[in-house]
CSV table of C-alpha atoms and ligand atoms in Angstrom, one decimal:
chain,number,residue,atom,x,y,z
A,1,MET,CA,-1.9,-26.7,48.4
A,2,ARG,CA,0.1,-25.1,45.9
A,3,GLN,CA,-1.2,-22.3,44.4
A,4,THR,CA,-1.2,-22.2,40.4
A,5,TYR,CA,-0.4,-19.2,38.4
A,6,SER,CA,-0.1,-17.7,35.0
A,7,LEU,CA,3.8,-17.1,34.2
A,8,VAL,CA,4.0,-14.7,31.7
A,9,THR,CA,7.7,-13.9,30.4
A,10,GLY,CA,8.0,-10.6,28.5
A,11,ALA,CA,5.7,-8.8,31.1
A,12,SER,CA,7.1,-5.8,31.2
A,13,GLY,CA,6.9,-5.3,26.8
A,14,GLY,CA,4.1,-4.1,25.3
A,15,ILE,CA,2.5,-7.4,24.2
A,16,GLY,CA,3.2,-8.9,27.6
A,17,GLN,CA,1.5,-6.3,30.0
A,18,ALA,CA,-1.5,-6.6,27.8
A,19,VAL,CA,-1.6,-10.3,28.3
A,20,VAL,CA,-1.2,-9.5,31.9
A,21,ARG,CA,-4.3,-7.3,32.1
A,22,GLU,CA,-6.2,-10.2,30.4
A,23,LEU,CA,-5.0,-13.5,32.8
A,24,SER,CA,-5.2,-11.2,35.9
A,25,ALA,CA,-8.5,-10.6,35.7
A,26,SER,CA,-9.4,-14.0,36.3
A,27,GLY,CA,-6.3,-15.6,37.9
A,28,ARG,CA,-3.0,-15.6,39.6
A,29,VAL,CA,0.0,-14.3,37.4
A,30,ILE,CA,3.5,-14.5,37.8
A,31,LEU,CA,5.3,-11.3,35.7
A,32,SER,CA,8.6,-12.2,34.6
A,33,GLY,CA,11.3,-9.7,33.0
A,34,ARG,CA,14.5,-8.6,34.0
A,35,SER,CA,13.6,-4.9,36.1
A,36,ILE,CA,11.7,-5.6,38.9
A,37,ASP,CA,10.9,-1.7,39.7
A,38,ARG,CA,9.2,-2.3,36.0
A,39,LEU,CA,7.4,-5.4,36.9
A,40,GLU,CA,6.2,-3.9,40.4
A,41,ALA,CA,4.7,-1.2,38.6
A,42,ILE,CA,2.7,-3.1,36.2
A,43,ARG,CA,1.7,-5.7,39.1
A,44,SER,CA,0.3,-2.5,41.2
A,45,GLU,CA,-1.9,-1.9,38.6
A,46,CYS,CA,-3.6,-5.2,38.2
A,47,GLY,CA,-6.8,-6.0,40.3
A,48,SER,CA,-5.8,-7.5,43.8
A,49,PRO,CA,-1.9,-6.8,43.5
A,50,GLU,CA,-1.1,-8.9,46.6
A,51,GLY,CA,-2.3,-12.2,44.4
A,52,HIS,CA,0.4,-12.1,41.5
A,53,LEU,CA,4.2,-12.8,41.8
A,54,VAL,CA,7.1,-10.9,40.2
A,55,TRP,CA,10.1,-13.2,39.0
A,56,ALA,CA,13.2,-10.7,37.5
A,57,THR,CA,15.5,-12.9,35.8
A,58,ASP,CA,17.7,-12.5,32.4
A,59,LEU,CA,16.6,-15.1,29.9
A,60,ALA,CA,19.3,-14.3,28.0
A,61,ASP,CA,21.0,-16.9,30.7
A,62,SER,CA,18.9,-19.6,29.3
A,63,ALA,CA,21.1,-22.8,30.7
A,64,THR,CA,20.2,-21.8,34.0
A,65,CYS,CA,16.8,-19.8,34.0
A,66,GLY,CA,14.9,-23.0,34.5
A,67,VAL,CA,16.7,-24.0,37.7
A,68,ALA,CA,16.2,-20.3,38.9
A,69,LEU,CA,12.4,-20.6,38.4
A,70,ALA,CA,12.6,-24.0,39.9
A,71,SER,CA,13.8,-22.3,43.0
A,72,PHE,CA,11.6,-19.5,42.7
A,73,LEU,CA,8.5,-21.8,42.5
A,74,ASN,CA,9.5,-23.9,45.8
A,75,GLU,CA,10.3,-21.1,47.9
A,76,HIS,CA,6.9,-19.6,46.6
A,77,ASP,CA,5.0,-22.9,47.1
A,78,ALA,CA,3.9,-22.3,43.7
A,79,ALA,CA,2.7,-24.0,40.3
A,80,ILE,CA,2.7,-22.9,37.1
A,81,GLU,CA,-0.6,-24.0,35.3
A,82,HIS,CA,-0.3,-21.4,31.9
A,83,PHE,CA,2.9,-20.5,30.4
A,84,VAL,CA,3.3,-17.3,28.0
A,85,HIS,CA,6.6,-16.5,26.3
A,86,CYS,CA,6.1,-13.4,25.6
A,87,ALA,CA,9.8,-12.1,25.8
A,88,GLY,CA,11.9,-11.6,22.8
A,89,VAL,CA,14.5,-9.7,21.4
A,90,PHE,CA,13.5,-8.1,17.8
A,91,ASP,CA,16.8,-6.8,15.6
A,92,VAL,CA,16.8,-6.2,11.8
A,93,ARG,CA,19.7,-6.1,10.0
A,94,LEU,CA,21.5,-7.3,6.9
A,95,LEU,CA,23.3,-10.6,6.7
A,96,ARG,CA,26.8,-9.1,6.0
A,97,MET,CA,26.3,-7.2,9.7
A,98,ILE,CA,25.3,-10.0,12.1
A,99,ASP,CA,27.0,-10.1,15.1
A,100,TRP,CA,27.2,-13.6,16.6
A,101,ASP,CA,26.9,-12.5,20.9
A,102,ASP,CA,23.8,-10.7,19.2
A,103,ALA,CA,22.8,-13.7,17.5
A,104,TYR,CA,22.7,-16.0,20.4
A,105,ARG,CA,21.3,-13.4,22.7
A,106,MET,CA,18.6,-13.6,20.6
A,107,PHE,CA,18.0,-17.3,20.4
A,108,ASN,CA,18.4,-18.0,23.8
A,109,VAL,CA,15.9,-15.3,24.9
A,110,ASN,CA,13.5,-15.9,22.1
A,111,VAL,CA,13.7,-19.9,22.1
A,112,PHE,CA,16.1,-21.8,24.1
A,113,SER,CA,15.0,-19.7,27.9
A,114,ALA,CA,11.2,-21.2,26.5
A,115,ILE,CA,12.4,-25.0,25.9
A,116,GLU,CA,14.3,-24.8,29.4
A,117,ILE,CA,11.1,-23.2,31.4
A,118,ILE,CA,9.1,-26.3,29.4
A,119,ARG,CA,11.4,-28.8,30.6
A,120,GLN,CA,11.7,-27.5,34.3
A,121,LEU,CA,7.8,-27.0,34.5
A,122,SER,CA,7.0,-30.4,33.1
A,123,ARG,CA,8.8,-32.2,35.8
A,124,LYS,CA,6.7,-33.5,38.7
A,125,ARG,CA,9.0,-33.0,41.6
A,126,VAL,CA,9.2,-28.8,40.0
A,127,ASN,CA,5.6,-28.2,39.1
A,128,GLY,CA,3.6,-31.6,40.0
A,129,GLN,CA,1.2,-31.8,37.6
A,130,ALA,CA,-0.2,-28.5,36.9
A,131,LEU,CA,1.1,-27.4,33.6
A,132,ARG,CA,-2.3,-27.2,31.2
A,133,THR,CA,-1.2,-24.8,28.5
A,134,ILE,CA,1.8,-23.2,27.0
A,135,THR,CA,1.6,-20.3,24.6
A,136,LEU,CA,4.4,-18.9,22.7
A,137,ILE,CA,4.4,-15.6,21.0
A,138,SER,CA,6.0,-16.1,17.4
A,139,SER,CA,5.6,-13.6,14.3
A,140,ILE,CA,4.2,-13.5,11.1
A,141,ALA,CA,7.7,-12.6,10.0
A,142,SER,CA,8.3,-16.3,10.5
A,143,ARG,CA,6.1,-16.9,7.4
A,144,ILE,CA,6.8,-13.7,5.6
A,145,GLY,CA,10.1,-13.1,3.5
A,146,THR,CA,11.5,-9.7,4.9
A,147,PRO,CA,15.2,-8.5,4.1
A,148,GLY,CA,16.8,-8.2,7.0
A,149,TYR,CA,14.8,-10.5,9.2
A,150,HIS,CA,16.1,-13.8,9.0
A,151,LEU,CA,17.7,-14.6,12.2
A,152,TYR,CA,14.6,-13.2,14.1
A,153,ALA,CA,12.2,-15.1,11.4
A,154,ALA,CA,14.2,-18.2,12.4
A,155,SER,CA,14.1,-17.7,15.8
A,156,LYS,CA,10.0,-17.5,15.8
A,157,GLY,CA,9.8,-20.5,13.2
A,158,ALA,CA,12.1,-22.3,15.6
A,159,LEU,CA,9.1,-21.9,17.9
A,160,ASN,CA,6.1,-23.1,15.5
A,161,ALA,CA,8.1,-26.2,15.0
A,162,LEU,CA,8.5,-26.9,19.2
A,163,ALA,CA,5.2,-26.2,19.9
A,164,ARG,CA,3.9,-28.7,17.1
A,165,SER,CA,6.8,-31.4,18.6
A,166,LEU,CA,5.4,-30.5,22.2
A,167,ALA,CA,2.0,-30.5,21.5
A,168,VAL,CA,2.5,-34.4,20.8
A,169,GLU,CA,4.8,-35.1,23.2
A,170,LEU,CA,2.9,-33.4,25.9
A,171,ALA,CA,-0.6,-34.4,25.0
A,172,PRO,CA,-3.1,-35.0,26.3
A,173,GLU,CA,-2.9,-33.0,29.8
A,174,VAL,CA,-0.9,-29.9,28.0
A,175,ARG,CA,-2.0,-27.9,25.2
A,176,VAL,CA,0.9,-26.1,23.4
A,177,ASN,CA,-0.1,-23.1,20.8
A,178,CYS,CA,1.6,-20.4,18.6
A,179,VAL,CA,0.3,-16.9,18.5
A,180,LEU,CA,1.7,-15.3,15.4
A,181,PRO,CA,1.2,-11.3,15.7
A,182,GLY,CA,1.0,-8.7,13.0
A,183,GLY,CA,3.1,-6.0,13.7
A,184,VAL,CA,1.9,-3.8,16.5
A,185,GLU,CA,3.0,-0.6,18.4
A,186,THR,CA,5.3,-1.6,21.6
A,187,GLU,CA,8.8,-0.4,22.8
A,188,SER,CA,10.3,-2.9,20.0
A,189,THR,CA,8.4,-1.0,16.9
A,190,ARG,CA,8.4,2.3,18.0
A,191,ALA,CA,10.6,3.8,15.6
A,192,MET,CA,9.0,1.6,12.8
A,193,PHE,CA,5.6,3.1,13.6
A,194,ALA,CA,7.0,6.7,14.4
A,195,ASN,CA,8.2,6.7,10.6
A,196,GLU,CA,5.3,7.8,8.3
A,197,GLU,CA,6.5,6.2,5.0
A,198,THR,CA,6.6,2.4,6.6
A,199,LEU,CA,3.1,3.4,8.9
A,200,ALA,CA,1.7,4.1,5.7
A,201,ARG,CA,2.8,1.0,4.0
A,202,MET,CA,1.7,-0.9,7.0
A,203,LYS,CA,-2.0,0.4,6.8
A,204,ALA,CA,-2.1,-0.3,3.3
A,205,SER,CA,-1.2,-3.8,3.3
A,206,THR,CA,-3.7,-4.5,6.0
A,207,PRO,CA,-7.0,-5.1,5.4
A,208,LEU,CA,-8.5,-4.9,8.6
A,209,GLY,CA,-6.4,-1.9,9.5
A,210,LEU,CA,-3.5,-1.3,12.3
A,211,GLY,CA,-4.2,-3.8,15.6
A,212,THR,CA,-3.4,-3.2,19.1
A,213,VAL,CA,-1.5,-5.3,21.7
A,214,GLY,CA,-4.9,-5.8,23.2
A,215,ASP,CA,-5.6,-7.6,19.7
A,216,ILE,CA,-2.9,-10.2,20.7
A,217,ALA,CA,-3.6,-10.6,24.3
A,218,SER,CA,-7.3,-11.5,23.5
A,219,ALA,CA,-6.1,-14.2,21.4
A,220,VAL,CA,-3.9,-15.8,24.2
A,221,ALA,CA,-6.8,-15.5,26.6
A,222,PHE,CA,-8.7,-17.7,24.7
A,223,LEU,CA,-5.7,-20.2,23.9
A,224,VAL,CA,-5.3,-20.3,27.9
A,225,SER,CA,-9.1,-20.9,28.5
A,226,ASP,CA,-11.0,-24.1,28.3
A,227,LYS,CA,-12.8,-22.4,25.4
A,228,ALA,CA,-9.7,-23.7,23.4
A,229,ARG,CA,-9.6,-27.2,25.0
A,230,TRP,CA,-9.5,-28.8,20.9
A,231,ILE,CA,-7.0,-26.7,20.1
A,232,THR,CA,-3.2,-27.6,20.1
A,233,GLY,CA,0.0,-27.6,18.1
A,234,GLN,CA,-1.4,-24.6,16.2
A,235,GLU,CA,-0.3,-21.1,14.7
A,236,ILE,CA,-2.8,-18.9,15.1
A,237,VAL,CA,-2.2,-15.7,13.0
A,238,ILE,CA,-3.3,-12.5,14.6
A,239,ASP,CA,-2.4,-10.0,11.9
A,240,GLY,CA,-5.7,-7.9,10.3
A,241,GLY,CA,-4.9,-10.0,7.3
A,242,ARG,CA,-1.4,-8.7,6.2
A,243,SER,CA,0.1,-12.2,5.8
A,244,ILE,CA,-3.2,-12.8,3.0
A,245,VAL,CA,-2.6,-10.1,0.9
B,1,LIG,N1,5.1,-5.6,18.8
B,1,LIG,C1,5.5,-6.4,17.3
B,1,LIG,O1,4.7,-5.9,16.4
B,1,LIG,C2,5.5,-7.9,17.2
B,1,LIG,C3,5.0,-8.5,16.4
B,1,LIG,C4,5.3,-9.8,16.2
B,1,LIG,C5,5.9,-10.5,17.0
B,1,LIG,N2,6.2,-10.0,18.6
B,1,LIG,C6,6.7,-10.4,19.3
B,1,LIG,O2,6.0,-10.1,20.7
B,1,LIG,C7,7.0,-10.3,21.8
B,1,LIG,C8,6.3,-9.2,22.6
B,1,LIG,O3,7.3,-8.4,22.0
B,1,LIG,P1,7.0,-6.8,22.1
B,1,LIG,O4,6.9,-5.9,20.8
B,1,LIG,O5,6.0,-6.6,23.3
B,1,LIG,O6,8.5,-6.3,22.8
B,1,LIG,P2,8.6,-5.1,23.8
B,1,LIG,O7,7.6,-4.3,24.4
B,1,LIG,O8,9.8,-4.6,23.0
B,1,LIG,O9,9.0,-6.2,25.3
B,1,LIG,C9,10.0,-7.2,24.8
B,1,LIG,C10,10.0,-8.1,26.4
B,1,LIG,O10,11.1,-9.2,26.4
B,1,LIG,C11,11.7,-9.0,27.7
B,1,LIG,N3,13.1,-9.5,27.4
B,1,LIG,C12,13.8,-8.9,26.3
B,1,LIG,N4,15.0,-9.5,26.9
B,1,LIG,C13,15.0,-10.2,27.5
B,1,LIG,C14,15.9,-11.1,28.7
B,1,LIG,N5,17.2,-11.0,28.1
B,1,LIG,N6,15.2,-11.7,29.6
B,1,LIG,C15,14.1,-11.5,29.9
B,1,LIG,N7,13.2,-10.7,29.5
B,1,LIG,C16,13.7,-9.9,28.3
B,1,LIG,C17,11.4,-7.5,27.8
B,1,LIG,O11,12.2,-7.4,29.2
B,1,LIG,P3,12.7,-6.3,30.1
B,1,LIG,O12,11.9,-5.1,30.1
B,1,LIG,O13,14.0,-6.7,31.0
B,1,LIG,O14,13.7,-5.6,28.9
B,1,LIG,C18,10.3,-7.2,27.7
B,1,LIG,O15,9.5,-7.7,28.6
B,1,LIG,C19,8.3,-10.6,21.3
B,1,LIG,O16,8.6,-11.9,21.4
B,1,LIG,C20,8.3,-10.2,20.0
B,1,LIG,O17,8.9,-11.1,19.2
B,1,LIG,C21,5.8,-8.5,18.6
C-alpha cells in the first residue's frame, strides 16, 4: 500500500516552513524547494523526521517538474493527498523596467509549475486517486492595486482563477482553494519590514495589527483538514483586515 503525503512547495521559505510545521504534526510531508541542505535542516526539526521526504527541484522548469515529481513518487512508493503550493517569486518594479526572462520565471514558478504538478497528481497512473485537497498561496496583491506589483499581482490573480476552475473540474473528490495572505515577515519581505516608514504604514492600515507566518499556516491547515469539507473554489483572505480598510 502506497504511503500518502502532503506536498509543500516553497518549504524552505517563511510561509512554507510554517505550513510544514503545521502539517507534519499530524501527517507525512514532502518538503520541496531548490536546496537539499535547507530542506534537510527543516525536515530534521519536524517531529519524526524519518517519516518525511525531501524533493529538491527548480520549479522555473515548469514543463518538466511534473515528470520529475512522478518519478520521485514512483521511486518512493508515495502518493500525494494534499498539495500546498507556497513557492513563489516576489518582484516589484515599474512597467518600464520589465525584464521578460524574470517575468517568465515568475509565472513559471508562481503559476505554471502548480498547473503541471496538479496535472500529474490528477493522473491515476502517477498518483492513484489519492489527491484530496489543493491549496494555492496567492496574495492580497491580486485584489489591491499597487504601483510596481503588476506582474506579481497578475500571477496571483491567475492562481485565484485557476482554483475556481479546478474546483469545479476536480469535484467532488478534490477541493481547491486559495489563501491570500497580507504582508508577513519572511526572506522576500524582509526589506519592507526593515523600513521603519513602510512598517509604520503597514501597522496603521491593518486593523488587527501585523500577522505572522503562523497565521497563514493555520488557515492552510484548516483548509487541508476535513473541517473544511464543504469549502472549495474560495479565496480565503488572511490579512488582519488590511484589504477592507
Ligand atoms: N511573505 C508575504 O508577506 C507574502 C504575502 C502574500 C503572499 N505571499 C506568498 O506566499 C508564498 C511564500 O512566500 P514567503 O514570503 O514565505 O517567501 P520566501 O520566504 O521568499 O520563500 C519563497 C519560497 O519559494 C521557493 N522558490 C522560489 N523560487 C523557486 C524555484 N525556482 N523553484 C523552486 N522553489 C522556488 C523558495 O525556495 P528556495 O529555498 O529554493 O529559494 C522558497 O521556499 C509565495 O507564493 C508568496 O508570493 C507572501
